[in-house]
């Protein structure tokens, strides 16, 4: 092949292959579930202003779809509009381009800390990250089609296909939020094409709101003149409008959709455990909803007294804010705490109000330290797996692996409800195997 032909060949190959961003580095992540993929960023990640894509948390309700061929990919927009439209990625890229740093946080971040425990992915701190998003205003796209006066909700649908009889992941946002100039359709993250895990080629950016609204792998937007009845709006991602007793069953009529995030901070260093006496730098990150972080206060004595931390200079309305404070650690037991407050005066609670799905955890983070001059050893960990009961493989491990259950430590009644839900979603659970499987789940993965 001569040079010109080779160049032409390379150019053709570049057009045919979608330029998908790079995937997460599993060695840098806490794997909550490998299939579907749920990856958590470890605490160390909270020391960086922009979260690198290879350390960015991933949350998928089902398997990640194959990347579409970009010359075939289309975004369809219809519903109560004057003129339904179909856009290519190039169409989007020729529209006014917007860049914004924003935090994306799963509504379930911190779920593992709720007592009594709740079902679902058992996130600790790291189902959150701060990225630079590039794309277009959703408003500009909607205006191309022209909203009718009756428009109320904007329905996002991605290319992911549900598992079994699970309902399709479809979410709506109200038209006011959709028309806000900061609500975007993004095609790039940290300066590169979106990766397959984060929604290639286009995802929704709904800053200040929990990330269940940030639909990935977008291919269809429908403008509705009514409230959407789908499972992921009417049943999932709802929390009680008023405080409820821990462990209570809440009437669905008392539940409202999760929207805004809660103001929150995380201590990245030091980690809980043993440290030597001397000067210690305490550092971490704080973020909020549409009202930016105004201050972070740190306590070295379990909340008796508080000192303002120094905030980092990098900031943005929806971005997170690094903070730090130096401390002279003396021998003995100490509890460090960090508490963020936003410009609206919202601050973190010392104790979390419980809710049935374990959403929006933002209680003050506590780090327990033993400051000592002694040398320390780690205890060994026994990873031997227990034996599986009959039918478990077929009924439970066809769609996902056991990490899904290992992380959820539930009561027998909660496992019983999970089995009903999964059977409803098509899990081939034989009635004669049910009791043994319920017993196995309840004894292996209990609170
Ligand atoms: N199409 C689609 N979009 C989705 C999801 C999904 O399962 N399918 N998960 C949502 C949830 S619950 C979260 S927390 C975020 C996670 O975004 P990330 O994986 O890019 O970090 O994506 C949201 N968008
Ligand atoms: Mo989520």
Coordinates of C-alpha atoms and ligand atoms in Angstrom, one line a residue:
X1 CA 0.0 0.0 0.0
X2 CA 1.5 3.4 -0.9
X3 CA 1.5 6.2 1.5
X4 CA -1.5 8.1 0.1
X5 CA -3.6 4.9 -0.1
X6 CA -2.6 4.0 3.5
X7 CA -3.6 7.5 4.6
X8 CA -6.9 7.1 2.9
X9 CA -7.4 3.7 4.5
X10 CA -6.7 5.1 8.0
X11 CA -9.0 8.0 7.4
X12 CA -11.8 5.6 6.4
X13 CA -11.1 3.4 9.5
X14 CA -11.3 6.5 11.7
X15 CA -14.8 7.3 10.3
X16 CA -16.1 3.8 10.8
X17 CA -14.9 3.2 14.3
X18 CA -16.8 5.1 17.0
X19 CA -14.3 7.0 19.2
X20 CA -15.5 5.7 22.6
X21 CA -13.8 7.0 25.7
X22 CA -11.7 4.6 27.8
X23 CA -13.2 2.3 30.5
X24 CA -12.9 2.2 34.3
X25 CA -9.7 0.6 35.6
X26 CA -11.1 -2.2 37.8
X27 CA -7.9 -2.2 39.9
X28 CA -8.8 1.3 41.0
X29 CA -12.4 0.6 41.9
X30 CA -14.6 -1.2 44.5
X31 CA -16.6 -3.7 42.5
X32 CA -20.1 -3.7 44.0
X33 CA -21.4 -5.8 41.1
X34 CA -19.5 -6.9 38.0
X35 CA -22.5 -8.0 36.0
X36 CA -24.4 -5.6 35.6
X37 CA -21.6 -3.2 36.3
X38 CA -21.7 -1.2 39.5
X39 CA -18.3 0.3 40.4
X40 CA -17.5 2.6 43.3
X41 CA -14.7 5.1 43.6
X42 CA -12.6 4.5 46.8
X43 CA -12.1 7.3 49.3
X44 CA -8.7 8.3 47.9
X45 CA -10.6 9.6 44.8
X46 CA -12.0 12.4 46.9
X47 CA -8.6 14.2 46.9
X48 CA -9.0 15.2 43.2
X49 CA -11.0 18.1 41.8
X50 CA -11.8 16.4 38.5
X51 CA -12.4 12.7 38.8
X52 CA -10.5 10.8 36.1
X53 CA -12.7 8.6 33.9
X54 CA -10.8 5.5 34.8
X55 CA -11.7 6.0 38.5
X56 CA -15.3 7.3 37.9
X57 CA -18.1 5.3 39.5
X58 CA -20.4 3.3 37.2
X59 CA -24.0 2.4 37.9
X60 CA -26.0 0.3 35.4
X61 CA -29.3 -1.3 36.0
X62 CA -28.7 -3.7 33.2
X63 CA -25.9 -4.6 30.8
X64 CA -24.0 -1.9 29.0
X65 CA -25.3 -1.7 25.4
X66 CA -22.9 -2.2 22.4
X67 CA -21.6 1.1 21.1
X68 CA -23.7 2.2 18.1
X69 CA -22.1 3.0 14.7
X70 CA -22.0 6.8 14.8
X71 CA -23.2 7.1 11.2
X72 CA -26.3 5.1 12.2
X73 CA -26.9 6.6 15.6
X74 CA -29.8 9.1 15.8
X75 CA -31.5 11.0 18.6
X76 CA -35.2 11.1 18.0
X77 CA -37.3 13.9 19.6
X78 CA -41.1 13.7 19.4
X79 CA -44.3 13.9 21.5
X80 CA -46.1 17.1 22.1
X81 CA -43.9 19.2 19.8
X82 CA -44.7 21.2 16.7
X83 CA -42.3 19.2 14.6
X84 CA -40.7 15.9 15.5
X85 CA -37.0 15.9 14.7
X86 CA -34.1 13.4 14.3
X87 CA -30.6 14.5 15.0
X88 CA -27.2 13.0 14.2
X89 CA -24.2 13.5 16.5
X90 CA -22.8 16.0 14.0
X91 CA -26.0 17.9 14.2
X92 CA -25.5 18.2 17.9
X93 CA -21.9 19.2 17.5
X94 CA -22.7 22.1 15.2
X95 CA -25.1 23.6 17.8
X96 CA -23.7 26.1 20.5
X97 CA -21.3 24.1 22.7
X98 CA -21.4 24.3 26.5
X99 CA -18.9 23.1 29.0
X100 CA -19.7 22.6 32.7
X101 CA -18.1 21.0 35.7
X102 CA -20.7 19.1 37.6
X103 CA -21.1 16.5 40.3
X104 CA -23.0 13.3 39.4
X105 CA -24.1 11.4 42.5
X106 CA -26.3 8.3 42.6
X107 CA -29.4 8.7 44.8
X108 CA -28.3 5.5 46.6
X109 CA -24.8 6.7 47.5
X110 CA -24.3 5.9 51.2
X111 CA -27.2 3.3 51.2
X112 CA -25.0 0.8 53.1
X113 CA -25.0 3.1 56.2
X114 CA -28.7 3.0 56.8
X115 CA -30.0 1.1 59.8
X116 CA -32.2 -0.9 59.5
X117 CA -30.6 -2.0 56.3
X118 CA -32.3 -1.5 52.9
X119 CA -32.1 -3.6 49.7
X120 CA -30.2 -2.3 46.7
X121 CA -26.6 -1.7 45.7
X122 CA -24.7 -1.2 49.0
X123 CA -22.7 2.0 48.1
X124 CA -20.5 3.5 50.8
X125 CA -19.1 6.9 49.8
X126 CA -18.0 6.7 46.2
X127 CA -21.0 6.5 43.9
X128 CA -20.2 10.1 43.1
X129 CA -17.7 12.0 40.9
X130 CA -17.0 15.4 39.5
X131 CA -16.4 15.7 35.7
X132 CA -16.2 18.3 33.0
X133 CA -19.1 17.8 30.7
X134 CA -19.3 19.1 27.1
X135 CA -22.4 19.2 25.0
X136 CA -25.4 21.3 24.1
X137 CA -28.3 22.8 26.0
X138 CA -31.3 20.5 26.1
X139 CA -33.3 23.7 25.7
X140 CA -31.8 24.4 22.3
X141 CA -32.6 20.9 21.2
X142 CA -36.2 21.1 22.4
X143 CA -36.6 24.5 20.7
X144 CA -35.6 23.0 17.4
X145 CA -38.8 20.8 17.6
X146 CA -40.8 23.5 19.4
X147 CA -42.6 22.6 22.6
X148 CA -46.4 22.8 22.6
X149 CA -48.0 24.7 25.5
X150 CA -49.2 21.4 27.0
X151 CA -45.7 20.1 27.5
X152 CA -45.1 19.0 31.1
X153 CA -42.4 16.3 31.3
X154 CA -39.5 15.2 29.2
X155 CA -39.0 11.5 28.9
X156 CA -35.5 10.1 28.3
X157 CA -34.9 6.7 27.0
X158 CA -31.5 5.1 26.5
X159 CA -30.3 2.1 24.4
X160 CA -30.0 -0.3 27.3
X161 CA -32.3 -3.3 27.2
X162 CA -33.8 -4.6 30.5
X163 CA -33.0 -8.0 32.0
X164 CA -35.8 -10.5 32.0
X165 CA -39.1 -8.8 32.6
X166 CA -37.6 -5.9 34.5
X167 CA -39.1 -2.6 33.3
X168 CA -37.1 -0.5 30.8
X169 CA -35.1 2.3 32.5
X170 CA -36.9 5.4 31.4
X171 CA -37.0 8.6 33.4
X172 CA -38.6 12.0 33.1
X173 CA -37.7 15.5 34.3
X174 CA -40.2 18.4 34.5
X175 CA -40.2 20.8 31.6
X176 CA -38.9 23.7 33.8
X177 CA -35.8 21.7 34.7
X178 CA -35.4 20.6 31.1
X179 CA -35.5 24.3 29.9
X180 CA -33.0 25.4 32.5
X181 CA -29.9 26.6 30.6
X182 CA -27.6 24.3 32.7
X183 CA -29.5 21.1 31.7
X184 CA -27.4 19.6 28.9
X185 CA -27.1 16.7 26.5
X186 CA -23.4 15.8 26.8
X187 CA -21.2 14.0 24.3
X188 CA -17.9 14.4 26.1
X189 CA -16.5 13.9 29.6
X190 CA -13.2 15.3 30.8
X191 CA -12.4 16.4 27.2
X192 CA -12.9 12.9 25.6
X193 CA -15.8 11.2 23.9
X194 CA -18.1 9.6 26.6
X195 CA -17.0 6.1 27.4
X196 CA -19.4 3.2 26.9
X197 CA -19.9 2.9 30.7
X198 CA -20.9 6.6 31.0
X199 CA -23.4 6.7 28.2
X200 CA -21.7 6.9 24.8
X201 CA -22.5 8.7 22.6
X202 CA -24.9 11.1 24.5
X203 CA -26.2 11.4 28.0
X204 CA -28.4 13.8 30.0
X205 CA -26.7 16.2 32.5
X206 CA -29.2 17.4 35.1
X207 CA -26.9 19.4 37.5
X208 CA -27.8 19.5 41.2
X209 CA -30.1 16.5 40.8
X210 CA -29.4 12.9 41.7
X211 CA -28.0 10.9 38.8
X212 CA -31.0 8.6 38.2
X213 CA -32.2 11.6 36.0
X214 CA -28.9 11.6 34.1
X215 CA -30.0 9.0 31.5
X216 CA -27.1 7.4 29.5
X217 CA -27.0 6.0 25.9
X218 CA -29.8 8.4 24.9
X219 CA -31.6 7.7 21.7
X220 CA -35.2 8.9 22.2
X221 CA -36.6 12.0 23.9
X222 CA -40.4 12.3 24.2
X223 CA -42.2 15.4 25.3
X224 CA -45.2 14.4 27.5
X225 CA -48.3 16.4 28.4
X226 CA -48.9 14.2 31.5
X227 CA -47.0 12.5 34.3
X228 CA -45.1 9.4 33.2
X229 CA -46.4 6.1 34.7
X230 CA -43.3 4.0 34.3
X231 CA -41.8 1.9 37.1
X232 CA -38.6 4.1 37.5
X233 CA -40.7 7.2 38.1
X234 CA -43.8 5.9 39.9
X235 CA -42.2 3.2 42.2
X236 CA -38.4 3.6 42.2
X237 CA -36.5 6.8 43.1
X238 CA -39.2 8.0 45.6
X239 CA -38.8 8.9 49.2
X240 CA -41.2 10.0 51.9
X241 CA -42.3 13.6 51.9
X242 CA -42.2 13.6 55.8
X243 CA -40.0 11.9 58.4
X244 CA -40.9 8.2 59.0
X245 CA -39.9 5.7 61.7
X246 CA -36.8 3.7 60.8
X247 CA -37.9 0.4 59.1
X248 CA -41.4 1.7 58.5
X249 CA -43.5 0.6 55.4
X250 CA -44.5 3.9 53.8
X251 CA -47.7 4.4 51.9
X252 CA -46.8 5.1 48.2
X253 CA -49.1 8.2 48.4
X254 CA -46.7 9.7 50.9
X255 CA -43.7 9.3 48.6
X256 CA -42.3 12.0 46.3
X257 CA -39.7 11.8 43.5
X258 CA -36.0 12.2 44.4
X259 CA -34.7 15.4 42.7
X260 CA -32.1 17.7 44.4
X261 CA -29.0 16.3 46.0
X262 CA -28.2 17.0 49.6
X263 CA -25.2 19.1 50.7
X264 CA -22.5 16.7 51.7
X265 CA -18.8 16.3 52.5
X266 CA -16.4 13.4 52.6
X267 CA -13.1 13.0 54.5
X268 CA -10.6 11.5 52.0
X269 CA -7.5 11.5 54.3
X270 CA -6.8 10.2 56.9
X271 CA -8.7 6.9 56.6
X272 CA -10.3 5.4 59.8
X273 CA -7.7 3.3 61.6
X274 CA -4.3 3.8 63.3
X275 CA -1.9 6.7 62.7
X276 CA 1.2 8.0 64.4
X277 CA 1.1 11.2 66.5
X278 CA 2.2 14.5 64.8
X279 CA 0.9 16.9 62.2
X280 CA -1.8 15.4 60.0
X281 CA -3.4 17.0 57.0
X282 CA -7.2 16.4 56.9
X283 CA -8.6 16.8 53.4
X284 CA -11.6 15.9 51.4
X285 CA -14.4 17.2 49.2
X286 CA -17.8 18.8 49.6
X287 CA -20.6 19.2 47.2
X288 CA -24.2 20.3 47.1
X289 CA -27.3 20.7 44.9
X290 CA -28.0 23.8 42.8
X291 CA -26.8 26.0 45.8
X292 CA -23.0 25.8 45.9
X293 CA -20.9 24.9 48.9
X294 CA -20.3 27.9 51.1
X295 CA -18.2 26.4 54.0
X296 CA -16.9 23.2 55.5
X297 CA -16.3 22.8 59.2
X298 CA -14.1 20.1 60.8
X299 CA -14.2 18.7 64.3
X300 CA -11.3 16.8 65.9
X301 CA -13.2 16.0 69.1
X302 CA -16.4 14.2 67.9
X303 CA -18.4 17.4 67.4
X304 CA -17.6 19.3 70.6
X305 CA -15.9 22.1 68.7
X306 CA -15.6 23.0 65.0
X307 CA -13.0 24.8 62.9
X308 CA -13.5 26.2 59.3
X309 CA -11.5 24.3 56.7
X310 CA -9.7 26.1 53.9
X311 CA -11.6 25.7 50.6
X312 CA -9.8 25.0 47.3
X313 CA -9.8 27.7 44.6
X314 CA -11.4 25.5 41.9
X315 CA -15.1 25.9 42.0
X316 CA -18.3 26.0 39.9
X317 CA -21.9 26.2 40.8
X318 CA -22.4 22.4 40.4
X319 CA -18.8 21.3 41.0
X320 CA -17.4 19.9 44.2
X321 CA -15.0 21.8 46.3
X322 CA -11.8 20.4 47.8
X323 CA -11.0 21.4 51.4
X324 CA -8.2 20.9 53.9
X325 CA -7.1 21.6 57.5
X326 CA -4.0 20.7 59.4
X327 CA -4.2 19.0 62.8
X328 CA -1.7 18.1 65.6
X329 CA -2.6 14.5 66.4
X330 CA -2.0 13.5 70.0
X331 CA -2.0 9.9 71.4
X332 CA -5.4 8.4 72.1
X333 CA -8.8 7.9 70.4
X334 CA -10.2 10.7 68.3
X335 CA -13.2 11.2 66.0
X336 CA -12.8 13.5 63.1
X337 CA -15.9 15.0 61.5
X338 CA -16.6 17.2 58.5
X339 CA -19.7 19.2 57.9
X340 CA -20.5 21.2 54.7
X341 CA -23.0 24.1 54.5
X342 CA -24.3 25.6 51.2
X343 CA -25.1 29.1 50.2
X344 CA -28.8 28.6 51.1
X345 CA -27.7 27.6 54.6
X346 CA -28.6 23.9 54.3
X347 CA -26.1 21.9 56.3
X348 CA -25.4 18.2 57.0
X349 CA -27.3 16.4 59.8
X350 CA -25.4 14.6 62.6
X351 CA -27.9 11.7 62.4
X352 CA -29.6 10.6 59.2
X353 CA -33.4 10.5 58.7
X354 CA -34.2 6.9 57.5
X355 CA -36.1 6.3 54.2
X356 CA -37.2 2.9 52.7
X357 CA -34.9 2.8 49.7
X358 CA -31.8 4.3 51.4
X359 CA -31.6 7.5 49.2
X360 CA -29.6 10.7 49.6
X361 CA -27.5 9.8 52.7
X362 CA -25.7 12.9 53.9
X363 CA -25.0 12.5 57.6
X364 CA -21.7 14.0 58.8
X365 CA -18.8 11.7 57.9
X366 CA -17.0 10.4 61.0
X367 CA -13.4 9.0 60.9
X368 CA -12.3 7.1 64.0
X369 CA -8.6 7.3 64.7
X370 CA -6.3 5.6 67.2
X371 CA -3.3 7.7 67.4
X372 CA -0.4 5.6 68.7
X373 CA 3.3 5.1 68.4
X374 CA 2.9 1.2 68.3
X375 CA 3.6 -0.9 65.1
X376 CA 0.5 -2.6 63.8
X377 CA -0.4 -5.7 61.8
X378 CA -3.3 -6.6 59.6
X379 CA -5.6 -9.6 60.2
X380 CA -5.8 -12.2 57.3
X381 CA -9.1 -12.5 55.4
X382 CA -10.8 -15.8 54.6
X383 CA -12.3 -15.7 51.1
X384 CA -13.7 -19.3 50.9
X385 CA -17.1 -19.3 49.2
X386 CA -20.0 -21.2 50.8
X387 CA -21.9 -24.0 48.8
X388 CA -24.9 -23.0 46.7
X389 CA -28.4 -24.5 47.2
X390 CA -30.2 -26.3 44.3
X391 CA -31.6 -24.0 41.6
X392 CA -29.7 -21.0 42.9
X393 CA -27.4 -20.8 39.9
X394 CA -30.3 -20.9 37.4
X395 CA -32.7 -18.7 39.3
X396 CA -30.3 -16.1 40.7
X397 CA -27.0 -16.1 38.8
X398 CA -28.2 -16.1 35.2
X399 CA -28.5 -12.3 34.9
X400 CA -26.1 -11.1 37.6
X401 CA -23.4 -12.6 39.8
X402 CA -23.3 -13.2 43.5
X403 CA -21.7 -9.9 44.4
X404 CA -25.2 -8.4 43.9
X405 CA -26.3 -10.4 47.0
X406 CA -23.0 -10.5 49.0
X407 CA -23.2 -6.7 49.4
X408 CA -26.8 -6.6 50.5
X409 CA -27.2 -7.8 54.1
X410 CA -30.9 -8.3 54.5
X411 CA -33.4 -9.8 56.9
X412 CA -35.4 -13.0 55.9
X413 CA -38.4 -10.8 55.3
X414 CA -36.4 -8.4 53.0
X415 CA -34.9 -11.4 51.1
X416 CA -38.4 -12.8 50.7
X417 CA -39.5 -9.5 49.1
X418 CA -36.5 -9.5 46.8
X419 CA -37.3 -13.1 45.7
X420 CA -40.9 -12.0 44.8
X421 CA -39.5 -9.0 42.9
X422 CA -37.0 -11.1 41.0
X423 CA -39.6 -13.8 40.2
X424 CA -41.9 -11.0 38.9
X425 CA -39.0 -9.8 36.7
X426 CA -38.7 -13.3 35.2
X427 CA -36.1 -15.1 37.4
X428 CA -36.8 -18.9 36.8
X429 CA -37.1 -19.8 40.5
X430 CA -38.7 -23.2 41.0
X431 CA -41.2 -23.3 43.9
X432 CA -39.5 -26.4 45.4
X433 CA -36.2 -24.5 45.5
X434 CA -37.5 -21.3 47.0
X435 CA -37.3 -22.2 50.7
X436 CA -33.7 -23.4 50.6
X437 CA -32.6 -20.4 48.5
X438 CA -34.4 -18.0 50.9
X439 CA -32.6 -19.8 53.8
X440 CA -29.3 -19.6 52.1
X441 CA -29.6 -15.8 51.4
X442 CA -30.9 -15.1 54.9
X443 CA -28.1 -17.0 56.6
X444 CA -25.2 -16.0 54.3
X445 CA -26.1 -12.4 53.7
X446 CA -27.7 -11.2 57.0
X447 CA -27.5 -7.8 58.6
Ligands
LIG1 N1 -29.9 4.4 30.3 C1 -29.5 4.4 31.6 N2 -29.1 5.6 32.2 C2 -28.8 5.6 33.4 C3 -28.8 4.4 34.2 C4 -29.2 3.2 33.6 O1 -29.2 2.1 34.2 N3 -29.5 3.2 32.3 N4 -28.4 4.5 35.6 C5 -28.6 5.8 36.2 C6 -28.1 5.8 37.6 S1 -29.1 5.2 38.8 C7 -27.0 6.5 37.9 S2 -26.5 6.6 39.5 C8 -26.1 7.1 36.8 C9 -24.7 6.6 36.9 O2 -23.9 7.3 36.0 P1 -22.4 6.8 35.6 O3 -22.5 5.3 35.5 O4 -22.0 7.5 34.4 O5 -21.6 7.1 36.8 O6 -26.6 6.8 35.5 C10 -28.0 6.9 35.4 N5 -28.4 6.8 34.0
LIG2 MO1 -28.2 5.7 40.9

